[in-house]
XYZ file of N, CA, C and O in Angstrom:
880
model
N 53.453 -28.091 27.017
C 54.626 -27.811 27.296
C 55.393 -27.426 26.117
O 56.276 -26.455 26.060
N 55.054 -27.876 24.874
C 55.710 -27.466 23.829
C 57.398 -27.962 23.737
O 58.068 -27.429 23.096
N 57.306 -28.922 24.337
C 58.643 -29.760 24.319
C 59.073 -30.272 23.047
O 58.474 -30.854 22.391
N 60.450 -30.503 22.458
C 60.940 -31.401 21.630
C 61.693 -32.720 22.244
O 62.624 -32.896 23.211
N 60.470 -33.559 22.492
C 60.860 -34.618 23.350
C 60.580 -36.086 22.653
O 60.266 -37.134 23.360
N 60.238 -36.163 21.403
C 59.806 -37.294 20.647
C 60.819 -37.393 19.466
O 60.171 -37.135 18.552
N 62.103 -37.839 19.602
C 62.950 -37.977 17.848
C 63.664 -39.310 17.909
O 64.017 -39.816 18.708
N 63.131 -40.191 17.110
C 63.700 -41.334 16.389
C 64.239 -41.047 14.763
O 63.738 -40.563 14.392
N 65.210 -41.467 15.013
C 66.460 -41.522 13.709
C 66.175 -42.583 12.740
O 66.724 -43.733 13.265
N 65.270 -42.517 11.710
C 64.394 -43.414 11.032
C 65.642 -43.995 10.006
O 65.720 -45.185 9.650
N 66.962 -43.263 9.967
C 68.024 -44.128 9.130
C 69.092 -44.434 9.969
O 70.079 -45.142 9.253
N 69.098 -44.664 11.203
C 69.831 -45.125 12.187
C 69.549 -46.080 13.123
O 68.328 -46.170 13.369
N 69.992 -47.339 13.146
C 69.582 -48.442 13.795
C 70.493 -49.040 15.031
O 71.890 -48.310 15.107
N 70.291 -49.567 16.171
C 71.140 -49.756 17.138
C 72.090 -50.315 16.779
O 72.958 -50.743 17.659
N 71.997 -51.378 15.944
C 73.349 -52.422 15.391
C 73.181 -52.617 14.440
O 72.272 -51.881 13.290
N 74.253 -52.968 13.682
C 74.416 -53.434 11.990
C 73.106 -54.294 11.295
O 73.072 -54.287 10.494
N 72.451 -55.126 12.042
C 71.174 -55.514 11.633
C 70.106 -54.528 11.119
O 69.665 -53.621 11.942
N 70.116 -54.910 9.777
C 69.034 -53.900 9.581
C 67.583 -54.076 10.074
O 66.798 -52.649 9.900
N 67.176 -54.758 10.646
C 65.984 -55.180 11.334
C 65.876 -54.484 12.733
O 64.980 -54.884 13.486
N 67.310 -54.353 13.314
C 67.064 -53.963 14.740
C 66.596 -52.645 14.824
O 66.194 -51.700 13.826
N 65.765 -52.007 16.038
C 65.435 -50.919 16.314
C 66.115 -49.756 15.910
O 67.057 -49.512 16.121
N 65.209 -48.761 15.470
C 65.696 -47.373 14.929
C 66.523 -46.766 16.606
O 65.701 -47.010 17.600
N 67.079 -45.804 16.212
C 68.022 -44.971 17.140
C 66.678 -43.864 17.811
O 65.897 -43.320 17.092
N 66.385 -43.976 18.947
C 65.531 -43.310 20.029
C 66.266 -42.456 20.624
O 67.110 -42.668 21.440
N 66.056 -41.122 19.993
C 67.388 -39.953 20.725
C 66.639 -39.024 21.712
O 66.939 -39.219 23.008
N 65.441 -38.367 21.695
C 64.361 -37.872 22.672
C 63.257 -38.944 22.794
O 62.723 -39.557 21.826
N 62.986 -38.801 23.927
C 61.990 -39.464 24.401
C 61.126 -38.998 25.756
O 61.956 -38.298 26.479
N 60.013 -38.947 25.955
C 59.111 -37.595 26.953
C 59.252 -38.346 28.236
O 59.629 -39.695 28.403
N 58.580 -37.476 29.266
C 58.802 -38.201 30.532
C 57.418 -39.161 30.535
O 56.552 -38.982 29.881
N 57.853 -40.284 31.246
C 56.887 -41.239 31.216
C 57.202 -42.393 30.629
O 56.875 -43.610 30.574
N 58.395 -42.073 29.645
C 59.027 -43.355 28.876
C 60.110 -43.808 29.855
O 60.374 -43.301 30.895
N 60.630 -45.040 29.053
C 61.449 -45.973 29.767
C 62.736 -44.780 30.436
O 63.414 -44.941 31.046
N 63.380 -44.148 28.993
C 64.294 -43.186 29.379
C 64.068 -41.546 28.819
O 64.919 -41.232 27.744
N 63.488 -40.948 29.596
C 63.246 -39.640 29.249
C 64.317 -38.741 28.670
O 65.334 -38.961 29.615
N 64.524 -38.076 27.528
C 65.662 -37.525 27.303
C 64.831 -36.005 26.402
O 64.363 -36.520 25.377
N 64.933 -34.943 26.546
C 64.463 -34.059 25.518
C 64.852 -32.537 25.969
O 65.841 -32.568 26.859
N 64.217 -31.697 25.122
C 65.035 -30.184 24.968
C 63.746 -29.539 25.165
O 62.364 -29.725 24.911
N 63.977 -28.592 26.140
C 63.055 -27.527 26.469
C 63.002 -26.142 26.598
O 64.324 -25.784 26.661
N 62.403 -25.584 26.030
C 62.686 -23.959 26.007
C 61.580 -23.065 26.800
O 60.370 -23.584 26.807
N 62.136 -21.750 27.092
C 60.988 -21.179 27.820
C 61.492 -19.406 28.040
O 62.414 -19.275 27.758
N 60.513 -18.994 28.944
C 60.833 -17.431 29.477
C 60.684 -17.716 31.017
O 59.613 -18.532 31.593
N 61.373 -16.715 31.426
C 61.321 -16.628 33.139
C 61.365 -15.164 33.304
O 61.766 -14.184 32.643
N 60.833 -14.788 34.470
C 60.913 -13.092 34.838
C 61.557 -12.965 36.148
O 62.153 -14.032 36.609
N 61.672 -11.750 36.674
C 62.554 -11.322 37.562
C 62.031 -12.048 38.935
O 60.416 -12.021 39.191
N 62.512 -12.337 40.023
C 61.656 -13.056 41.589
C 60.671 -11.927 41.747
O 61.110 -10.659 41.867
N 59.265 -12.150 41.793
C 58.555 -11.316 42.282
C 57.791 -10.826 41.379
O 56.741 -9.799 41.590
N 58.013 -11.109 40.186
C 57.494 -10.426 39.097
C 56.035 -11.320 39.037
O 56.057 -12.484 38.950
N 54.868 -10.330 38.774
C 53.480 -11.112 38.618
C 53.328 -11.301 37.073
O 52.504 -10.385 36.530
N 54.232 -12.268 36.484
C 53.961 -12.106 35.029
C 53.496 -13.810 34.713
O 54.265 -14.549 35.097
N 52.113 -13.954 34.045
C 52.158 -15.324 33.662
C 52.742 -15.810 32.553
O 52.650 -15.201 31.312
N 53.660 -17.035 32.421
C 54.612 -17.156 31.655
C 54.072 -18.585 31.069
O 53.591 -19.426 31.675
N 54.368 -18.817 30.110
C 54.257 -20.505 29.674
C 54.862 -21.278 30.450
O 55.915 -21.074 30.664
N 54.530 -22.453 30.873
C 55.196 -23.613 31.520
C 55.111 -24.847 31.108
O 54.615 -25.093 29.750
N 55.289 -25.916 31.782
C 55.425 -26.936 31.645
C 54.251 -27.554 31.035
O 53.843 -28.974 30.294
N 52.880 -26.947 31.643
C 51.656 -27.406 31.391
C 50.774 -26.727 30.668
O 49.678 -26.994 30.268
N 51.209 -25.822 29.926
C 51.095 -25.074 28.908
C 50.240 -25.598 27.469
O 51.131 -26.441 26.767
N 49.284 -25.572 27.217
C 48.889 -26.243 26.418
C 48.992 -24.967 25.173
O 48.216 -23.849 24.779
N 49.845 -24.999 24.075
C 50.536 -24.059 22.939
C 49.136 -24.826 21.914
O 48.692 -25.696 21.325
N 48.730 -23.301 20.861
C 47.720 -23.495 19.924
C 48.604 -23.686 18.388
O 49.573 -23.037 18.353
N 48.105 -24.356 17.762
C 48.755 -24.639 16.172
C 48.004 -24.164 15.007
O 46.721 -24.643 15.212
N 48.418 -24.016 14.151
C 47.348 -23.707 12.879
C 47.103 -25.267 12.564
O 47.823 -25.865 12.582
N 45.616 -25.028 12.046
C 45.259 -26.732 11.538
C 45.609 -26.888 10.459
O 46.269 -26.393 9.702
N 46.437 -27.979 10.760
C 47.083 -28.666 9.797
C 48.887 -28.879 9.669
O 49.140 -28.859 8.919
N 49.226 -28.252 10.407
C 50.497 -27.597 10.794
C 51.546 -29.004 10.991
O 51.245 -29.950 11.433
N 52.407 -28.999 9.893
C 53.309 -30.090 10.128
C 54.826 -29.525 9.934
O 55.065 -28.581 8.854
N 56.022 -29.970 10.787
C 56.789 -29.520 10.725
C 57.800 -30.257 10.264
O 57.934 -31.453 9.698
N 58.310 -29.619 8.581
C 59.118 -30.119 7.779
C 60.240 -28.917 7.542
O 60.465 -27.946 7.860
N 61.444 -29.371 6.708
C 62.780 -28.358 6.355
C 61.922 -27.166 5.652
O 62.340 -25.892 5.533
N 60.782 -27.448 4.955
C 60.039 -26.248 4.060
C 59.050 -25.552 4.994
O 58.674 -24.353 4.400
N 58.631 -25.993 5.906
C 57.375 -25.361 6.585
C 57.720 -25.263 8.103
O 57.496 -26.057 8.894
N 57.925 -24.034 8.614
C 57.814 -23.887 10.427
C 56.702 -24.283 10.825
O 55.941 -24.085 10.012
N 56.782 -24.247 12.199
C 55.291 -24.280 13.319
C 55.726 -23.157 13.943
O 56.590 -23.356 14.659
N 54.570 -22.546 14.079
C 54.445 -21.503 14.786
C 53.478 -21.969 16.353
O 51.918 -22.132 15.642
N 53.558 -22.252 17.325
C 52.846 -22.323 18.810
C 52.769 -20.943 19.180
O 53.487 -20.222 19.380
N 51.510 -20.508 19.693
C 50.802 -19.415 20.280
C 50.265 -19.859 21.383
O 49.785 -20.980 21.706
N 50.408 -18.660 22.270
C 49.748 -18.956 23.756
C 49.815 -17.520 23.998
O 50.234 -17.041 24.335
N 48.194 -17.278 24.506
C 47.714 -15.894 24.885
C 47.598 -16.306 26.696
O 46.594 -17.306 26.739
N 48.072 -15.459 27.106
C 48.165 -15.537 28.749
C 46.782 -14.696 29.510
O 46.386 -14.994 30.306
N 45.883 -14.097 28.699
C 44.603 -13.960 28.882
C 45.013 -12.411 30.025
O 44.305 -11.940 30.170
N 46.116 -11.929 29.917
C 46.068 -11.144 30.780
C 47.436 -9.864 29.914
O 48.017 -8.930 30.334
N 47.331 -9.839 28.411
C 47.741 -8.999 27.719
C 49.043 -9.241 26.949
O 49.733 -8.599 26.344
N 49.312 -10.450 27.378
C 50.834 -10.803 26.750
C 50.518 -12.184 25.915
O 49.855 -13.226 25.863
N 50.896 -12.223 24.689
C 50.795 -13.303 23.600
C 52.115 -13.748 23.426
O 53.225 -12.972 22.906
N 52.526 -15.081 23.528
C 53.757 -16.002 23.093
C 53.345 -16.566 22.105
O 52.535 -17.254 21.785
N 54.657 -16.467 21.199
C 54.747 -17.338 20.060
C 56.113 -18.181 20.168
O 57.007 -17.317 20.554
N 56.241 -19.359 19.732
C 57.190 -20.268 19.617
C 57.199 -20.925 18.131
O 56.528 -21.294 17.777
N 58.500 -20.190 17.269
C 58.575 -20.673 15.949
C 59.740 -21.639 15.862
O 60.502 -21.078 15.967
N 59.082 -23.012 15.318
C 60.493 -24.219 15.327
C 60.452 -24.324 14.126
O 59.557 -24.611 13.213
N 61.761 -24.252 13.644
C 62.047 -24.944 12.366
C 63.360 -25.788 12.479
O 63.684 -26.397 13.167
N 62.996 -26.603 11.356
C 64.596 -27.461 11.183
C 64.576 -27.794 9.864
O 64.014 -27.372 8.811
N 65.748 -27.860 9.882
C 66.886 -27.891 8.393
C 67.151 -29.326 7.907
O 66.713 -30.454 8.823
N 67.673 -29.454 6.741
C 67.797 -31.189 6.428
C 68.937 -31.692 7.408
O 68.964 -33.084 7.054
N 69.394 -30.742 8.101
C 70.684 -31.888 8.678
C 70.481 -32.116 10.237
O 71.360 -31.915 11.220
N 69.123 -31.685 10.459
C 68.659 -31.921 11.853
C 68.451 -31.095 12.847
O 68.467 -31.239 14.381
N 69.106 -29.945 12.578
C 69.166 -28.260 13.593
C 67.742 -27.793 13.491
O 67.288 -27.522 12.740
N 67.098 -28.147 14.658
C 66.239 -27.291 15.044
C 66.527 -25.590 15.097
O 67.346 -25.375 16.091
N 65.614 -24.958 14.994
C 66.074 -23.505 15.300
C 64.240 -22.913 15.917
O 63.375 -23.284 15.702
N 64.610 -22.414 17.415
C 63.402 -21.936 18.330
C 63.535 -20.526 18.340
O 64.245 -20.199 19.364
N 62.308 -19.833 17.857
C 62.331 -18.748 17.953
C 61.159 -18.091 18.772
O 60.003 -18.409 18.425
N 61.561 -17.666 20.406
C 60.380 -17.121 21.183
C 60.110 -15.804 21.097
O 61.245 -14.835 21.313
N 59.110 -15.408 20.832
C 58.581 -13.750 20.445
C 57.558 -13.844 21.810
O 56.780 -14.756 22.295
N 57.428 -12.594 22.041
C 56.618 -12.101 23.091
C 55.804 -10.645 22.628
O 56.366 -9.687 21.801
N 54.262 -10.553 22.218
C 53.484 -9.300 21.872
C 53.171 -8.876 23.200
O 52.333 -9.564 23.901
N 53.325 -7.788 23.629
C 52.731 -7.084 24.435
C 51.596 -6.094 24.017
O 51.821 -4.943 23.505
N 50.210 -6.479 24.884
C 48.945 -6.068 24.067
C 48.675 -5.116 25.669
O 47.324 -4.413 25.677
N 49.109 -5.408 26.663
C 49.167 -4.720 27.913
C 49.541 -2.924 27.642
O 49.794 -2.837 27.099
N 49.178 -2.505 29.106
C 49.635 -1.097 29.393
C 51.091 -1.140 29.897
O 51.241 -0.023 30.358
N 51.628 -1.926 30.276
C 53.050 -1.715 31.225
C 54.008 -2.382 30.732
O 53.848 -4.047 30.051
N 55.441 -2.397 30.237
C 56.269 -2.992 30.224
C 56.850 -4.279 30.779
O 56.242 -4.436 32.146
N 57.018 -5.558 30.081
C 57.528 -6.702 30.903
C 59.007 -6.629 30.359
O 59.360 -6.469 29.446
N 59.658 -7.763 31.229
C 61.263 -8.025 30.955
C 61.320 -9.466 31.193
O 60.580 -9.939 32.536
N 61.472 -10.191 30.222
C 61.644 -11.679 30.442
C 62.994 -12.076 29.844
O 63.637 -11.192 29.404
N 63.583 -13.418 30.250
C 64.706 -13.888 30.265
C 64.448 -15.352 29.477
O 63.533 -16.067 30.093
N 65.229 -15.534 27.907
C 64.925 -16.578 27.806
C 65.876 -17.998 28.161
O 67.204 -17.496 28.517
N 65.403 -19.214 28.038
C 66.164 -19.966 28.278
C 65.819 -21.347 27.666
O 64.847 -21.293 26.890
N 67.116 -22.002 27.791
C 66.910 -23.670 26.666
C 67.346 -24.691 27.774
O 68.662 -24.496 28.715
N 66.976 -26.105 27.915
C 67.748 -26.852 28.602
C 67.737 -28.056 27.966
O 66.701 -28.475 27.147
N 68.311 -29.250 27.877
C 68.623 -30.173 27.786
C 68.627 -31.490 28.865
O 69.495 -31.067 29.846
N 67.792 -31.796 29.223
C 67.302 -32.976 30.397
C 67.190 -34.368 29.775
O 66.951 -35.093 29.054
N 68.580 -35.006 30.843
C 68.270 -36.447 30.692
C 68.360 -37.317 31.864
O 68.456 -36.877 33.038
N 66.903 -38.266 32.021
C 66.815 -38.886 33.441
C 67.692 -40.381 33.093
O 67.472 -41.129 32.518
N 68.188 -40.385 34.328
C 68.931 -41.642 34.457
C 70.797 -41.328 33.632
O 70.572 -40.859 33.016
N 71.659 -42.468 34.287
C 72.870 -42.434 33.627
C 72.928 -43.481 32.553
O 72.558 -44.802 33.046
N 73.034 -42.895 31.391
C 72.993 -44.215 30.220
C 74.452 -45.111 30.014
O 75.119 -44.776 30.733
N 74.551 -46.252 29.662
C 75.495 -46.833 29.721
C 76.579 -46.389 28.913
O 76.012 -45.529 27.656
N 78.028 -46.309 29.060
C 78.767 -45.687 28.430
C 80.095 -46.808 28.234
O 80.069 -47.649 28.889
N 80.533 -46.243 27.156
C 81.777 -47.213 26.588
C 82.950 -47.194 27.588
O 83.485 -48.295 27.593
N 83.188 -45.914 28.197
C 84.469 -46.239 29.306
C 85.538 -46.014 28.149
O 86.692 -46.540 28.941
N 85.628 -45.921 27.244
C 86.783 -45.370 26.492
C 87.619 -44.318 26.588
O 87.046 -43.132 26.658
N 88.816 -44.366 26.773
C 89.592 -43.226 27.756
C 89.550 -42.232 26.529
O 89.631 -40.689 27.249
N 89.716 -42.350 25.687
C 89.606 -41.123 24.291
C 88.532 -40.442 23.851
O 88.384 -39.783 23.059
N 87.200 -41.271 24.357
C 85.802 -40.834 24.193
C 85.141 -40.309 25.195
O 85.185 -40.807 26.522
N 84.790 -38.841 24.946
C 84.052 -38.380 26.031
C 82.753 -38.658 25.905
O 81.986 -38.057 25.084
N 81.696 -39.115 27.414
C 80.395 -39.325 27.066
C 79.775 -38.662 28.296
O 80.211 -38.855 29.428
N 79.199 -37.570 28.324
C 78.599 -36.636 29.509
C 78.189 -35.415 28.854
O 77.613 -35.428 27.943
N 78.206 -34.486 29.924
C 78.050 -32.955 29.512
C 79.178 -32.387 28.800
O 80.599 -32.688 29.129
N 78.803 -31.868 27.802
C 79.947 -31.066 27.062
C 79.775 -29.801 26.635
O 78.526 -29.356 26.474
N 80.826 -28.706 26.615
C 80.409 -27.304 26.118
C 81.374 -26.505 25.439
O 82.953 -26.755 26.125
N 81.557 -25.403 24.820
C 82.671 -24.534 24.391
C 81.862 -23.458 24.836
O 80.915 -22.520 24.299
N 82.817 -22.318 25.863
C 82.422 -21.480 26.255
C 83.472 -20.461 25.905
O 84.399 -19.890 26.601
N 83.367 -19.238 24.824
C 84.089 -18.305 24.488
C 85.465 -18.872 24.532
O 86.277 -19.705 24.323
N 86.380 -18.027 24.950
C 87.846 -18.040 25.227
C 88.193 -18.729 26.100
O 89.429 -19.525 25.699
N 87.317 -19.484 27.047
C 87.521 -20.775 28.111
C 87.736 -21.729 27.044
O 88.514 -23.121 27.348
N 87.012 -21.440 25.910
C 86.974 -23.541 24.960
C 86.102 -24.365 25.389
O 85.169 -24.102 26.118
N 86.706 -25.583 25.270
C 85.990 -26.932 25.485
C 85.938 -26.996 27.144
O 86.740 -27.473 27.471
N 84.496 -27.704 27.346
C 84.285 -28.187 28.810
C 83.780 -29.285 28.907
O 82.833 -29.267 28.131
N 84.490 -30.488 29.360
C 83.748 -32.026 29.461
C 83.748 -32.283 30.841
O 84.727 -32.313 31.809
N 82.398 -32.638 31.062
C 82.221 -33.514 32.987
C 81.353 -34.553 32.506
O 80.471 -34.628 32.070
N 82.355 -35.515 33.041
C 81.471 -36.751 33.189
C 79.971 -36.900 34.216
O 80.206 -35.907 34.777
N 79.693 -37.798 33.700
C 78.236 -38.099 34.857
C 78.664 -38.037 36.082
O 78.051 -37.816 36.987
N 79.719 -39.178 36.574
C 79.745 -39.339 37.818
C 80.434 -38.089 38.845
O 79.988 -37.588 39.750
N 81.144 -37.254 37.624
C 81.573 -35.910 38.445
C 80.381 -34.885 38.874
O 80.942 -34.088 39.827
N 79.850 -34.860 38.049
C 78.370 -34.009 38.151
C 77.281 -34.372 38.959
O 77.128 -33.471 40.047
N 77.391 -35.796 39.245
C 76.668 -36.320 40.397
C 77.654 -35.837 41.754
O 76.614 -35.950 42.961
N 78.472 -36.020 41.985
C 79.200 -35.525 43.059
C 79.252 -34.225 43.335
O 78.810 -33.568 44.653
N 79.267 -33.305 42.377
C 79.504 -31.646 42.466
C 77.956 -30.965 42.431
O 77.565 -30.107 43.044
N 76.939 -32.119 41.854
C 75.751 -31.253 41.681
C 75.442 -29.968 40.804
O 74.364 -29.951 40.120
N 76.299 -29.224 40.588
C 76.408 -28.024 39.852
C 77.706 -27.476 39.371
O 78.444 -27.212 40.138
N 77.659 -27.029 38.103
C 78.782 -26.529 37.837
C 78.448 -25.367 36.581
O 77.675 -25.445 35.793
N 78.882 -23.936 37.403
C 78.511 -23.091 36.155
C 79.532 -22.253 35.710
O 80.366 -21.590 36.589
N 79.945 -22.503 34.772
C 80.957 -21.547 34.048
C 80.738 -20.423 33.686
O 79.636 -19.928 34.138
N 81.777 -19.471 33.573
C 81.393 -18.439 33.290
C 80.170 -17.616 32.236
O 80.408 -18.408 31.158
N 79.575 -16.469 32.308
C 78.719 -16.277 31.576
C 79.682 -15.541 30.164
O 80.628 -15.089 29.755
N 79.402 -16.156 28.678
C 79.616 -15.617 27.831
C 78.834 -15.473 26.862
O 77.612 -15.311 26.775
N 79.171 -14.559 25.646
C 78.373 -14.032 24.496
C 78.722 -15.339 23.310
O 77.757 -15.128 22.233
N 78.804 -16.382 23.423
C 79.153 -17.460 22.351
C 79.490 -18.461 22.827
O 80.393 -18.770 23.364
N 78.702 -19.740 22.400
C 79.311 -20.865 22.640
C 78.207 -22.124 22.268
O 77.341 -21.249 21.580
N 78.244 -23.386 22.919
C 77.215 -23.906 23.284
C 77.283 -25.006 24.167
O 78.209 -25.001 25.047
N 76.483 -25.769 24.423
C 76.373 -26.641 25.532
C 75.381 -27.773 24.716
O 74.484 -27.837 24.394
N 75.819 -29.315 25.683
C 74.612 -29.937 25.500
C 75.181 -31.741 26.476
O 75.801 -31.194 27.215
N 74.783 -32.876 25.784
C 74.994 -33.855 26.455
C 75.392 -34.898 24.986
O 74.811 -34.506 24.115
N 76.611 -35.641 25.200
C 76.872 -36.114 24.003
C 77.139 -37.930 24.600
O 77.330 -38.165 25.582
N 76.760 -38.471 23.710
C 77.130 -40.022 23.592
C 78.277 -40.500 22.552
O 78.535 -39.761 22.082
N 78.327 -41.830 22.529
C 79.324 -41.995 22.083
C 79.218 -41.916 20.361
O 80.227 -41.747 19.590
N 77.883 -42.118 19.596
C 77.362 -41.532 18.298
C 76.806 -40.339 18.428
O 76.974 -39.769 17.282
N 75.849 -40.251 19.430
C 74.948 -38.984 19.165
C 74.947 -37.854 20.159
O 75.863 -38.268 21.485
N 74.748 -36.577 19.641
C 75.209 -35.535 21.096
C 73.694 -34.556 20.681
O 72.898 -34.427 19.602
N 73.205 -34.014 21.926
C 72.486 -32.931 21.558
C 72.515 -31.805 22.160
O 73.431 -31.636 23.261
N 72.480 -30.889 21.432
C 73.397 -29.355 21.841
C 72.705 -27.997 21.658
O 71.681 -28.277 20.837
N 72.492 -27.213 22.552
C 72.080 -25.997 22.606
C 73.087 -25.013 22.315
O 74.056 -24.779 22.823
N 72.585 -24.179 20.909
C 73.423 -23.144 20.750
C 72.747 -21.270 20.772
O 71.435 -21.298 20.096
N 72.645 -21.056 22.143
C 72.199 -19.738 22.127
C 72.615 -18.914 21.055
O 73.494 -18.695 20.670
N 71.499 -17.879 20.816
C 71.704 -17.053 19.934
C 71.282 -15.796 20.508
O 70.614 -15.745 21.324
N 71.276 -14.111 19.539
C 71.005 -13.245 20.503
C 72.175 -12.177 20.902
O 73.003 -12.682 20.939
N 71.447 -11.275 21.399
C 72.371 -10.189 22.083
C 72.834 -10.441 23.306
O 71.890 -11.100 24.170
N 74.024 -10.303 23.828
C 74.230 -10.215 25.144
C 74.613 -11.666 25.709
O 74.661 -12.322 24.589
N 75.389 -11.771 27.030
C 75.521 -12.943 27.608
C 74.700 -13.886 27.896
O 73.465 -13.640 28.180
N 75.149 -15.190 27.926
C 74.092 -16.025 28.534
C 74.746 -16.789 29.559
O 76.313 -16.891 29.346
N 74.256 -17.337 30.362
C 75.025 -18.048 31.620
C 74.756 -19.375 31.384
O 73.472 -20.116 31.771
N 75.653 -20.350 31.116
C 75.569 -22.054 30.953
C 75.624 -22.372 32.489
O 76.092 -22.010 33.315
N 75.126 -23.867 32.178
C 75.385 -24.309 33.579
C 75.036 -25.933 33.205
O 74.181 -26.280 32.460
N 75.580 -26.643 33.917
C 75.034 -27.988 34.160
C 74.923 -28.338 35.548
O 75.440 -28.325 36.815
N 74.166 -29.231 35.629
C 73.594 -29.787 36.783
C 72.679 -31.059 37.156
O 72.760 -31.701 36.176
N 72.768 -31.546 38.477
C 72.424 -32.920 38.490
C 71.389 -32.806 39.636
O 71.803 -32.561 40.724
N 70.284 -33.452 39.455
C 69.133 -33.681 40.734
C 68.994 -34.935 41.019
O 68.613 -35.775 40.513
N 69.406 -35.227 42.341
C 69.325 -36.612 42.979
C 67.918 -37.159 42.830
O 68.070 -38.371 42.539
N 67.087 -36.298 43.450
C 65.594 -36.570 43.793
C 65.515 -37.412 42.252
O 64.377 -38.031 42.383
N 65.695 -36.840 41.110
C 64.947 -37.289 40.198
C 65.751 -38.083 38.980
O 65.613 -38.192 37.860
N 67.084 -37.752 39.543
C 67.978 -38.712 38.625
C 68.330 -37.788 37.414
O 68.429 -38.854 36.181
N 67.950 -36.670 37.350
C 68.306 -35.771 36.095
C 69.736 -35.146 35.570
O 69.870 -34.346 36.698
N 70.163 -35.142 34.738
C 71.555 -34.379 34.579
C 70.476 -33.310 33.301
O 69.805 -33.551 32.630
N 70.973 -32.088 33.551
C 70.632 -30.846 32.784
C 71.801 -30.047 32.176
O 72.519 -29.937 32.976
N 71.715 -29.717 31.153
C 73.091 -28.757 30.316
C 71.618 -27.425 29.998
O 70.722 -27.698 29.674
N 72.018 -26.406 30.707
C 71.031 -25.558 30.415
C 71.778 -23.612 30.249
O 72.892 -24.009 30.908
N 71.110 -23.084 29.614
C 71.401 -21.611 29.601
C 70.542 -20.735 30.066
O 69.132 -21.039 29.598
N 70.944 -19.204 30.447
C 69.915 -18.237 30.788
C 70.586 -16.941 29.744
O 71.258 -16.733 30.094
N 69.517 -16.633 29.193
C 69.665 -15.833 28.194
C 69.826 -14.167 28.796
O 69.258 -14.249 30.102
N 70.054 -13.205 28.338
C 70.300 -11.762 28.533
C 68.681 -11.300 28.530
O 68.022 -11.791 28.265
N 68.274 -10.383 29.496
C 67.052 -9.687 29.575
C 66.465 -9.359 28.400
O 67.108 -8.661 27.501
N 65.435 -9.529 28.067
C 64.635 -8.702 26.891
C 63.369 -7.899 27.822
O 62.603 -8.285 28.092
N 63.109 -6.805 27.464
C 62.479 -5.577 27.442
C 61.511 -5.533 26.393
O 61.702 -5.316 25.120
N 59.878 -5.717 26.959
C 58.927 -5.715 25.743
C 57.947 -4.283 26.180
O 57.538 -4.800 27.146
N 58.178 -3.447 25.429
C 57.552 -2.097 25.614
C 55.720 -2.306 25.119
O 55.673 -3.224 24.582
N 54.785 -1.499 25.825
C 53.500 -1.933 25.195
C 53.151 -1.439 23.939
O 53.672 -0.507 23.488
N 52.292 -2.441 23.403
C 52.304 -2.342 21.748
C 53.268 -2.988 20.902
O 53.425 -2.778 19.683
N 54.586 -3.333 21.755
C 55.813 -3.836 20.855
C 55.890 -5.558 20.785
O 55.193 -6.166 21.908
N 56.513 -5.817 20.055
C 56.677 -7.540 20.092
C 58.524 -7.440 19.781
O 58.647 -7.175 19.104
N 58.843 -8.558 20.741
C 60.100 -8.459 21.038
C 60.550 -9.990 20.656
O 59.692 -10.981 21.193
N 61.718 -9.870 20.092
C 62.062 -11.556 20.119
C 63.276 -12.130 21.265
O 63.782 -11.395 21.669
N 63.258 -13.364 21.774
C 63.939 -13.732 23.041
C 64.580 -14.985 22.732
O 64.241 -15.665 21.832
């Protein structure tokens, strides 16, 4: 699936005790508290385009290792004329950059939409301190700051701010936050949602359409 779902902060611990466990920020499905970032592409309803999904096995160069000096490029060939690349970089301040590329080796143009999401399973314990927001958070253009508590999102199920061309969104704790910062041309559609069946909180965005002509490569 190419998810970013296993992050431990080696220099930070759960308590002031130097022997206490290190902070686990992201953890995969099947772990006690799944929490992860996912990226991908979607197409128009009814379009017959085989896109990467959560079950996709991406290929990486032998010996590839993600460091601030060495990005990693994951590749998936859908066998139908489209080759997808996901270039993952990280800087010294823990900022990941994920660039998605589509190479069209077929004979027909395709149109895709990039998306990103942060998913958290279960309601985490919160401090409950009135000046501290813990939950879903975002900044959306001229509308500014949006803060959504876990229980409010459980009630409403979904909150969709207006589409904007600048901003960010994510999930924040007392000490740590995970945020998505969409880039690229055009507006993106932000959204906060809660799925009762899986007890999942989600902050996500859907980007503007990217058209890839035959023989061309486009970044999404």
